[in-house]
XYZ file of C-alpha atoms in Angstrom:
218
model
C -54.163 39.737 42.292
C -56.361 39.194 45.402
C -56.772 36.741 48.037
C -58.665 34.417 46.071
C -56.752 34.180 42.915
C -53.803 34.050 45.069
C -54.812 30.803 46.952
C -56.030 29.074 44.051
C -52.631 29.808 42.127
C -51.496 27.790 45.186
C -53.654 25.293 44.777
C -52.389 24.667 41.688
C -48.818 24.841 42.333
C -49.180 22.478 44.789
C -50.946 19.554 42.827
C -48.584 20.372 39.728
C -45.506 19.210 42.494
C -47.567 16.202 43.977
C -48.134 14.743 40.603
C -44.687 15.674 39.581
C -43.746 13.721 43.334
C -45.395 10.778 42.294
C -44.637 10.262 38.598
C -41.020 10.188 39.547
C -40.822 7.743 42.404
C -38.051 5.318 43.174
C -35.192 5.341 40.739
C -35.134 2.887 38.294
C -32.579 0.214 38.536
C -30.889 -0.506 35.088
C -32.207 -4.003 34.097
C -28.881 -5.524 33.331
C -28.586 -4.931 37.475
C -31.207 -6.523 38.194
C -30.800 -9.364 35.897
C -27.475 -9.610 37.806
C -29.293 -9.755 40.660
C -31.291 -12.710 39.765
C -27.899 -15.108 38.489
C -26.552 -14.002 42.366
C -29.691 -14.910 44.012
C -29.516 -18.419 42.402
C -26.118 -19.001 43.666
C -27.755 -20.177 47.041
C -29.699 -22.855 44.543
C -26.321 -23.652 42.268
C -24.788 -24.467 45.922
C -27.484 -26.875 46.850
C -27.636 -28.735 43.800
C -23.782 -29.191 43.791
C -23.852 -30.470 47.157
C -26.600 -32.786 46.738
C -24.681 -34.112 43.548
C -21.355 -34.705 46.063
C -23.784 -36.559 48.197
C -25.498 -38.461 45.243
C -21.362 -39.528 44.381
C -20.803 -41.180 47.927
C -24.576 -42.775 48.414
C -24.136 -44.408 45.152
C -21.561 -46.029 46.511
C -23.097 -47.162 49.390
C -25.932 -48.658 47.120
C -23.848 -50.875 45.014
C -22.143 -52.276 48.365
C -25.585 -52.445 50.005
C -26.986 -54.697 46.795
C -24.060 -57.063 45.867
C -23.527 -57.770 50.097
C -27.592 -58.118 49.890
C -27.307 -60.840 47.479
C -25.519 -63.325 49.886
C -28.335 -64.324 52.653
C -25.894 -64.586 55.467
C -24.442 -61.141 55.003
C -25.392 -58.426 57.703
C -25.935 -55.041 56.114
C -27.305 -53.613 58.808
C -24.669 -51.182 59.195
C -24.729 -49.949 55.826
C -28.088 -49.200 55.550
C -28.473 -47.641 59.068
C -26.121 -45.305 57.200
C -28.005 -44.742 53.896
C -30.877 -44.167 55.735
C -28.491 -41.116 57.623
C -27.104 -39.767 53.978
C -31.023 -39.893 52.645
C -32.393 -38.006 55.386
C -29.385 -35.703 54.650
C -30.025 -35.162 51.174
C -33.580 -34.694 51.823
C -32.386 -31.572 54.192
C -30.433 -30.363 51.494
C -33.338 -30.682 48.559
C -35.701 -28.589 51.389
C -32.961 -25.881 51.165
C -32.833 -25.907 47.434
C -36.494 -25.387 47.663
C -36.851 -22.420 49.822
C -34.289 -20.773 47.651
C -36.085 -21.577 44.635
C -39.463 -20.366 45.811
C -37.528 -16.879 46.735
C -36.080 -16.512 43.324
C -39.512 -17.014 41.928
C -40.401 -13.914 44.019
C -38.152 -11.940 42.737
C -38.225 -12.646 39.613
C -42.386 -11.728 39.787
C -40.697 -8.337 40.896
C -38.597 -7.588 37.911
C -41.194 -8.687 35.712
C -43.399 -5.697 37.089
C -40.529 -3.446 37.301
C -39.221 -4.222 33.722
C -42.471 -2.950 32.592
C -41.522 0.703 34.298
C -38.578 0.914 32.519
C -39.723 3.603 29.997
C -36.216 4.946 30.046
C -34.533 2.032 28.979
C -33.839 1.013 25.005
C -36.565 -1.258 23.386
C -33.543 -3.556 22.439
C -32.811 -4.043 25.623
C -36.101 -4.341 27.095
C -36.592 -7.230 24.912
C -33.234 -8.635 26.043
C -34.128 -8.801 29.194
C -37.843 -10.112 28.993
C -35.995 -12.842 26.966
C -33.607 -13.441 30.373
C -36.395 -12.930 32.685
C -38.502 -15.527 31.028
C -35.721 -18.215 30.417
C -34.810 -17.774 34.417
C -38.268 -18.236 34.891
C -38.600 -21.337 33.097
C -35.392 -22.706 34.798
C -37.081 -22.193 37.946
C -40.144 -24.188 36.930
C -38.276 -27.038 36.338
C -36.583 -26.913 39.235
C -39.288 -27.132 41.297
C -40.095 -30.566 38.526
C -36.280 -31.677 39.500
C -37.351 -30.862 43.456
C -40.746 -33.059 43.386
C -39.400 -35.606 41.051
C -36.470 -36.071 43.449
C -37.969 -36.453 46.548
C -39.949 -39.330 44.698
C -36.422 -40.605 44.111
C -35.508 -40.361 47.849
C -39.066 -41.973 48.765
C -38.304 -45.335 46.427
C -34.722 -45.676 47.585
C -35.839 -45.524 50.910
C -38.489 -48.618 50.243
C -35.372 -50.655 47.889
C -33.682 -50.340 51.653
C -36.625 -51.270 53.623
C -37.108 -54.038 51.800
C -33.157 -55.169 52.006
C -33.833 -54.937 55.718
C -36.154 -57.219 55.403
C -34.989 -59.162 52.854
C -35.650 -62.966 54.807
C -38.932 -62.560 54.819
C -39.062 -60.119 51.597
C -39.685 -61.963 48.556
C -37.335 -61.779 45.852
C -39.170 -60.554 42.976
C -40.598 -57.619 45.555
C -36.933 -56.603 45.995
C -36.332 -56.429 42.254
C -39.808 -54.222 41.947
C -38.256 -51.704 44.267
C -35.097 -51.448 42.505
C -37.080 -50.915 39.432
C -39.159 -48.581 40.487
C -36.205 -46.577 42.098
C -33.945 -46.877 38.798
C -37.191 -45.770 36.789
C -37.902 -42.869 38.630
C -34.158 -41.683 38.765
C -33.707 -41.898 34.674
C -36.591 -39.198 35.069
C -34.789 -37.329 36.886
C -31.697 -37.443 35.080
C -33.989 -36.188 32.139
C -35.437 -33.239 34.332
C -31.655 -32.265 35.194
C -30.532 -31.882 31.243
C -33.300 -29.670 30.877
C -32.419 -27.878 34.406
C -28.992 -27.341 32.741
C -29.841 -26.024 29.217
C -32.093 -23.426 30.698
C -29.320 -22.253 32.534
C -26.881 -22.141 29.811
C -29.382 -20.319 27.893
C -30.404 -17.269 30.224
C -26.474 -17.367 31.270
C -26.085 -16.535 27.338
C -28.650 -14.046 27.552
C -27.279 -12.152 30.489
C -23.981 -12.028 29.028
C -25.415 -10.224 25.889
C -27.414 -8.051 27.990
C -24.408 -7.011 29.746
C -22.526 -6.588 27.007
C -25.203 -4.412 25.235
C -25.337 -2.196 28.276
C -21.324 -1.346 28.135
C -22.238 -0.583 24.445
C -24.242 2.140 25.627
């Protein structure tokens, strides 16, 4: 063979092991893993929301005090709302926590969707499996981020039923009993938003616990 025929078989050899380089990339991760992955990185979220429902407990409370002592004209409730004002800018900390980790698992869960569709080596069952987790975690995200708006709504008309208690001699009446409304209204909503929040997650927690169970199957 001469020269020529030699550097060309080279040639050759060499693309044959760059595509070969390249169709193999970075192992795939098994997508019950990563699926895994995804309950974990909610943990930071389940945290937050348990918190802010520990908080929720005490400021309620504080509310019912805050409106039966606001009925008597005399009474000085000063006190008690200079501390629900404290708690709401507390659980507004909280809900911007719960947001940060929400808009992270929506990251990642934009990454398994691409990398799901990689997994050639993986069963078609449970493929579909997992699309089915993916999309029901993705779902539960979306109406967290409804919960998370929806909230802070909550936090904003609380904050004006206080204002006006603070205010309440030269606040009239009826005003007072608008705000309350209005926050009462908007927290119903919310408690709608929640049950939703909560079925989502009991449905991809179903899913992930077939998945897993498919995978020690084999």
């Amino acid at each position: 063979m001469n020269n020529i025929s030699k550097k060309r078989t080279h040639a050759v050899l060499i693309i044959v092991l760059l595509l070969l380089l390249n169709g193999c990339g970075e192992p795939q991760e098994p997508a019950v893993n990563q699926i895994n992955k995804l309950a974990q990185n909610s943990q930071a979220t389940d945290k937050g929301l348990e918190s802010l429902a520990n908080h929720e407990q005490e400021d309620m409370k504080l509310y019912n005090v805050i409106l039966s002592q606001g009925k008597e004209k005399n009474s000085n409730v000063t006190g008690f709302l200079d501390q629900a004002a404290a708690h709401i800018q507390a659980r507004r900390t909280i809900l911007e926590q719960i947001e940060k980790a929400s808009l992270k698992a929506d990251e990642q869960a934009k990454s398994l969707q691409q990398s799901l569709l990689k997994h050639s080596f993986e069963k078609e069952e449970t493929l579909s499996l997992a699309g089915k987790a993916l999309e029901q975690y993705e779902s539960r995200n979306q109406t967290l981020q409804m919960f998370i708006e929806a909230y802070g709504l909550g936090l904003d008309a609380e904050e004006q039923v206080y204002g006006s208690m603070r205010e309440r001699a030269k606040t009239d009446l009826k005003e007072i009993k608008l705000a309350i409304q209005k926050r009462n209204v908007l927290y119903d909503k919310l408690t709608e938003i929640q049950e939703k929040f909560n079925s989502l997650t009991q449905d991809f927690n179903s899913s992930q616990e077939q998945l897993i169970q498919l995978s020690r199957e084999g």
